[in-house]
Short mmCIF file of C-alpha atoms in Angstrom, two decimals:
data_model
loop_
_atom_site.label_atom_id
_atom_site.label_comp_id
_atom_site.label_asym_id
_atom_site.label_seq_id
_atom_site.Cartn_x
_atom_site.Cartn_y
_atom_site.Cartn_z
CA MET A 661 44.71 75.04 52.29
CA PRO A 662 43.79 71.74 54.03
CA PHE A 663 47.39 71.22 55.21
CA LYS A 664 48.21 74.71 56.41
CA GLY A 665 51.15 74.63 58.82
CA TYR A 666 52.61 71.47 57.32
CA ARG A 667 55.38 70.92 54.78
CA VAL A 668 54.52 68.27 52.16
CA THR A 669 57.45 65.88 51.78
CA SER A 670 55.79 63.23 49.60
CA PRO A 671 52.49 63.72 47.72
CA TYR A 672 49.73 61.24 46.94
CA GLY A 673 50.40 59.05 43.90
CA TYR A 674 53.15 57.05 42.25
CA ARG A 675 56.73 57.46 43.46
CA THR A 676 60.00 55.66 44.09
CA HIS A 677 59.62 53.95 47.44
CA PRO A 678 61.95 55.68 49.95
CA ILE A 679 62.88 52.41 51.72
CA THR A 680 62.81 49.71 49.03
CA GLY A 681 63.84 51.95 46.14
CA VAL A 682 61.19 50.35 43.91
CA ARG A 683 59.97 52.73 41.24
CA GLY A 684 56.31 53.13 40.39
CA THR A 685 55.12 52.31 43.92
CA PHE A 686 51.76 53.86 44.74
CA HIS A 687 51.78 56.13 47.78
CA ALA A 688 48.23 55.98 49.14
CA GLY A 689 48.57 59.04 51.34
CA ILE A 690 50.45 62.27 51.74
CA ASP A 691 53.48 62.81 53.98
CA LEU A 692 53.39 65.94 56.11
CA VAL A 693 55.93 67.49 58.45
CA LYS A 694 55.73 70.04 61.25
CA TYR A 695 58.40 69.00 63.75
CA HIS A 696 59.11 65.89 65.81
CA ARG A 697 56.43 65.33 68.44
CA ALA A 698 54.34 68.23 67.15
CA PRO A 699 50.66 67.87 68.12
CA ILE A 700 48.59 66.40 65.30
CA ASN A 701 45.09 67.83 65.02
CA ALA A 702 42.23 65.94 63.37
CA PHE A 703 41.40 67.37 59.96
CA THR A 704 37.70 66.55 60.43
CA ALA A 705 35.35 65.19 63.06
CA GLY A 706 34.69 61.46 63.33
CA ILE A 707 34.72 58.29 65.42
CA VAL A 708 37.97 56.57 66.37
CA ILE A 709 37.90 53.04 64.95
CA PHE A 710 41.47 52.07 65.91
CA ALA A 711 44.21 53.69 67.98
CA GLY A 712 47.54 52.10 68.75
CA MET A 713 50.40 50.18 67.18
CA GLY A 714 49.60 48.70 63.78
CA LYS A 715 50.44 45.02 63.44
CA ALA A 716 51.27 42.96 60.37
CA GLY A 717 48.11 41.70 58.67
CA SER A 718 45.87 44.25 60.35
CA GLY A 719 45.81 46.74 57.47
CA PHE A 720 48.14 48.96 59.49
CA GLY A 721 51.33 46.87 59.36
CA GLY A 722 54.43 49.04 59.00
CA TYR A 723 52.51 52.20 59.86
CA GLY A 724 53.70 52.31 63.47
CA ASN A 725 51.39 54.10 65.91
CA VAL A 726 48.19 54.96 64.09
CA VAL A 727 44.81 56.56 64.61
CA PHE A 728 42.04 55.50 62.22
CA ILE A 729 38.90 57.62 62.15
CA GLN A 730 35.56 57.02 60.43
CA ASP A 731 34.18 60.33 59.20
CA LYS A 732 30.60 61.41 58.43
CA ASN A 733 30.89 60.02 54.87
CA GLY A 734 31.94 56.56 56.04
CA ARG A 735 35.51 57.12 54.81
CA GLY A 736 38.52 56.08 56.87
CA GLN A 737 41.09 58.74 57.73
CA LEU A 738 44.43 57.29 58.77
CA TYR A 739 47.08 59.17 60.77
CA ALA A 740 50.26 57.10 60.82
CA HIS A 741 53.85 56.90 62.17
CA LEU A 742 52.76 58.81 65.28
CA ASP A 743 55.15 59.12 68.20
CA SER A 744 52.22 58.73 70.59
CA VAL A 745 48.43 58.40 70.50
CA ASN A 746 46.06 60.63 72.51
CA VAL A 747 42.67 59.04 71.72
CA ARG A 748 40.96 55.71 72.24
CA ARG A 749 38.76 53.40 70.21
CA GLY A 750 35.10 54.49 70.15
CA GLN A 751 35.88 58.11 71.05
CA ARG A 752 34.02 60.82 69.13
CA ILE A 753 36.31 63.67 68.18
CA ASN A 754 35.80 67.08 66.63
CA LYS A 755 37.86 68.79 63.96
CA GLY A 756 41.03 70.12 65.57
CA HIS A 757 41.16 67.52 68.36
CA ILE A 758 44.75 66.49 69.16
CA ILE A 759 44.83 62.81 68.21
CA GLY A 760 48.55 62.22 68.74
CA ARG A 761 52.03 63.57 68.07
CA GLN A 762 54.19 63.48 64.97
CA GLY A 763 56.63 60.62 65.07
CA ASN A 764 58.92 58.12 63.37
CA THR A 765 57.38 54.77 64.30
CA GLY A 766 56.95 51.84 61.91
CA ASN A 767 58.57 51.78 58.48
CA SER A 768 59.66 55.40 58.31
CA THR A 769 62.73 57.33 57.13
CA GLY A 770 62.17 60.26 59.46
CA SER A 771 59.66 62.01 61.68
CA HIS A 772 56.51 62.83 59.72
CA LEU A 773 52.76 62.28 59.51
CA HIS A 774 51.48 59.89 56.85
CA TYR A 775 47.84 60.83 56.26
CA GLU A 776 45.59 58.83 53.98
CA VAL A 777 41.90 58.51 53.23
CA ARG A 778 40.52 55.02 52.65
CA LYS A 779 37.26 54.62 50.77
CA THR A 780 35.77 52.49 53.54
CA ALA A 781 36.20 52.40 57.29
CA PRO A 782 35.15 48.98 58.61
CA SER A 783 35.67 48.35 62.31
CA THR A 784 37.63 45.13 61.78
CA PRO A 785 40.87 44.22 59.96
CA PRO A 786 42.02 45.03 57.36
CA TYR A 787 40.21 48.34 57.98
CA GLY A 788 39.58 49.15 54.33
CA TYR A 789 43.06 48.19 53.14
CA THR A 790 43.47 46.25 49.89
CA ALA A 791 46.49 45.41 47.76
CA ASP A 792 45.13 47.83 45.14
CA ARG A 793 46.14 51.01 46.91
CA ALA A 794 45.32 53.26 43.95
CA ASN A 795 41.69 52.16 44.10
CA ASP A 796 41.13 51.72 47.84
CA SER A 797 42.20 55.29 48.65
CA LEU A 798 41.35 58.89 47.78
CA ASN A 799 43.60 61.90 47.23
CA PRO A 800 43.64 63.45 50.74
CA ALA A 801 44.02 67.05 49.54
CA THR A 802 41.13 66.79 47.09
CA TYR A 803 38.98 64.95 49.62
CA LEU A 804 39.44 67.50 52.41
CA LYS A 805 38.74 70.43 50.07
CA SER A 806 35.47 68.85 48.91
CA PHE A 807 34.65 67.73 52.47
CA GLY A 808 34.72 71.33 53.69
CA ALA A 809 32.78 72.66 50.71
CA SER A 810 30.11 69.99 51.19
CA ASP A 811 29.78 70.92 54.89
CA ILE A 812 29.26 74.59 54.06
CA LYS A 813 26.75 73.88 51.28
CA ASN A 814 24.74 71.38 53.32
CA SER A 815 24.76 73.57 56.43
CA SER A 816 23.61 76.62 54.45
CA SER A 817 20.78 74.65 52.85
CA ARG A 818 19.58 73.32 56.22
CA ILE A 819 19.64 76.73 57.84
CA ARG A 820 17.65 78.26 54.97
CA THR A 821 15.04 75.54 55.55
CA ILE A 822 15.02 76.37 59.27
CA GLN A 823 14.69 80.09 58.59
CA SER A 824 11.82 79.57 56.13
CA THR A 825 9.99 77.34 58.58
CA LEU A 826 10.44 79.84 61.43
CA ASN A 827 8.99 82.57 59.22
CA ARG A 828 6.00 80.44 58.30
CA ARG A 829 5.25 79.15 61.80
CA TYR A 830 6.14 82.08 63.98
CA ASN A 831 6.09 85.15 61.68
CA THR A 832 9.72 85.90 62.50
CA ALA A 833 10.43 87.84 59.27
CA LEU A 834 13.94 86.42 59.03
CA LYS A 835 16.17 86.99 56.05
CA VAL A 836 16.54 83.52 54.46
CA ASP A 837 20.30 83.66 53.91
CA GLY A 838 21.52 80.29 55.20
CA VAL A 839 23.55 81.90 57.98
CA TYR A 840 23.06 80.96 61.61
CA GLY A 841 23.44 84.34 63.25
CA PRO A 842 21.97 86.19 66.26
CA GLN A 843 18.62 86.86 64.57
CA THR A 844 18.06 83.20 63.70
CA LYS A 845 19.03 82.15 67.22
CA ARG A 846 16.64 84.77 68.62
CA ALA A 847 13.87 83.44 66.34
CA LEU A 848 14.43 79.89 67.60
CA VAL A 849 14.12 81.12 71.20
CA LYS A 850 10.91 82.98 70.25
CA GLY A 851 9.52 79.78 68.76
CA TYR A 852 10.45 77.89 71.91
CA GLN A 853 8.78 80.52 74.12
CA THR A 854 5.66 80.40 71.94
CA GLU A 855 5.42 76.64 72.31
CA LEU A 856 5.92 76.79 76.09
CA ASN A 857 3.09 79.31 76.28
CA GLU A 858 0.73 77.33 74.06
CA GLN A 859 1.47 73.87 75.45
CA TYR A 860 2.25 74.63 79.10
CA ASN A 861 0.60 78.02 79.78
CA ALA A 862 4.00 79.41 80.74
CA GLY A 863 2.97 83.05 80.36
CA LEU A 864 6.33 84.05 78.91
CA PRO A 865 7.07 87.22 76.95
CA VAL A 866 7.93 86.12 73.43
CA ASP A 867 11.05 88.26 73.15
CA GLY A 868 13.71 85.83 71.95
CA ILE A 869 15.77 86.34 75.10
CA TRP A 870 16.95 83.36 77.11
CA GLY A 871 16.48 84.63 80.65
CA PRO A 872 15.58 83.25 84.09
CA ARG A 873 11.84 83.05 83.35
CA THR A 874 12.30 81.07 80.15
CA GLU A 875 14.83 78.79 81.81
CA ALA A 876 12.50 78.21 84.76
CA ALA A 877 9.64 77.30 82.40
CA THR A 878 11.78 74.90 80.35
CA VAL A 879 10.52 71.35 80.02
CA THR A 880 12.57 68.19 79.54
CA ILE A 881 11.97 66.28 76.30
CA ARG A 882 13.33 62.86 75.59
CA ARG A 883 13.03 59.80 73.36
CA ASN A 884 9.59 59.47 71.65
CA ALA A 885 8.61 63.11 72.28
CA LYS A 886 7.04 64.78 69.26
CA GLY A 887 5.81 68.18 68.23
CA ASN A 888 7.10 71.69 67.66
CA ILE A 889 9.41 71.79 70.67
CA THR A 890 11.20 68.72 69.35
CA TRP A 891 11.39 70.40 65.94
CA ILE A 892 13.00 73.48 67.54
CA LEU A 893 15.49 71.22 69.30
CA GLN A 894 16.35 69.47 66.02
CA ALA A 895 16.63 72.79 64.16
CA THR A 896 19.01 74.18 66.78
CA LEU A 897 21.15 71.03 66.72
CA TYR A 898 21.41 71.28 62.92
CA ALA A 899 22.31 74.97 63.14
CA LEU A 900 25.08 74.17 65.63
CA GLY A 901 26.57 71.47 63.40
CA TYR A 902 24.98 68.31 64.81
CA ASN A 903 22.89 65.81 62.89
CA PRO A 904 19.55 64.71 64.40
CA ASN A 905 18.70 62.92 61.11
CA GLY A 906 15.72 65.02 60.16
CA LEU A 907 13.51 67.98 60.97
CA ASP A 908 10.41 65.90 61.57
CA GLY A 909 9.53 66.82 65.16
CA LEU A 910 10.05 63.22 66.27
CA PHE A 911 12.56 62.55 69.05
CA GLY A 912 14.04 59.33 67.69
CA PRO A 913 17.46 57.67 67.96
CA GLY A 914 19.11 60.21 65.63
CA THR A 915 17.96 63.15 67.74
CA GLU A 916 19.00 61.39 70.93
CA LYS A 917 22.48 60.74 69.54
CA ALA A 918 22.81 64.37 68.44
CA VAL A 919 21.78 65.54 71.93
CA ARG A 920 24.34 63.21 73.52
CA ASP A 921 27.06 64.47 71.17
CA PHE A 922 26.16 68.08 72.00
CA GLN A 923 26.16 67.38 75.75
CA ARG A 924 29.50 65.60 75.54
CA ASP A 925 31.08 68.49 73.64
CA ARG A 926 29.66 71.06 76.08
CA LYS A 927 30.81 68.99 79.06
CA ILE A 928 27.40 68.64 80.68
CA LYS A 929 25.60 65.51 81.85
CA VAL A 930 25.28 63.11 78.90
CA ASP A 931 21.81 61.59 79.18
CA GLY A 932 20.31 62.13 75.71
CA GLU A 933 17.50 64.24 77.18
CA SER A 934 17.06 67.95 76.54
CA GLY A 935 16.18 69.88 79.67
CA LYS A 936 17.28 73.10 81.35
CA ASN A 937 21.03 72.53 81.14
CA THR A 938 20.96 71.46 77.50
CA PHE A 939 18.65 74.23 76.29
CA ALA A 940 20.63 76.76 78.32
CA LYS A 941 23.85 75.74 76.53
CA MET A 942 22.04 76.06 73.18
CA PHE A 943 20.23 79.34 73.77
CA GLY A 944 22.02 81.06 76.65
#
């Protein structure tokens, strides 16, 4: 149920336009209602490409206050007719983030959320809009259902890879089930402790427990670092839902971005380096 809590007042597809009365007009989104000025939560994570009043010729003309988000697939998710906007251009948001409030701005017959998914999400006008609405958009309900299923499938596959690698490298005897649970987290900490012992003579017990001794022995890794500690960092980021763009043990731009995103979400210093505070938030 991608729209749980909403009432659908106009589905995606052809309809009689509620303002012009023209039949056979293509509705490129879905109209959803909670109540006037209800908080609107983002259906997925993404980057805010535009936030504010849509102007004629911009690709958002007639939509009133809008928020346009580029998601992980490069699609553009449009939240329109908002009473107010709570985000800003360039902001990274997570699923569930309040992006604005339901409203009646622009060409609207009543307070509602118009939500649409555009096939592209360029950062300049017309922001993926074309006159061929049936072909520049996707059915939002179908898209969100497949979006969630894809996340689960991809996450499960990555975690199975992580579990298999932990078993091979560190003899952790994990069940390879694709689930990031306490045992997998414990195995990642064991791997980290093993690497600290081998590379830095830390003398730690390899017990999978993040305690004061492990935290005190923690090293800071940053851009261009490579090796098993970087691999453990990448594996943990993947398991927590971030994307370091590979499990290659190389601390490149993708890993740095994932670290920054993690730090921002955990409200710690955002420096793109993984040291005591960052590892503590991951393993503590």
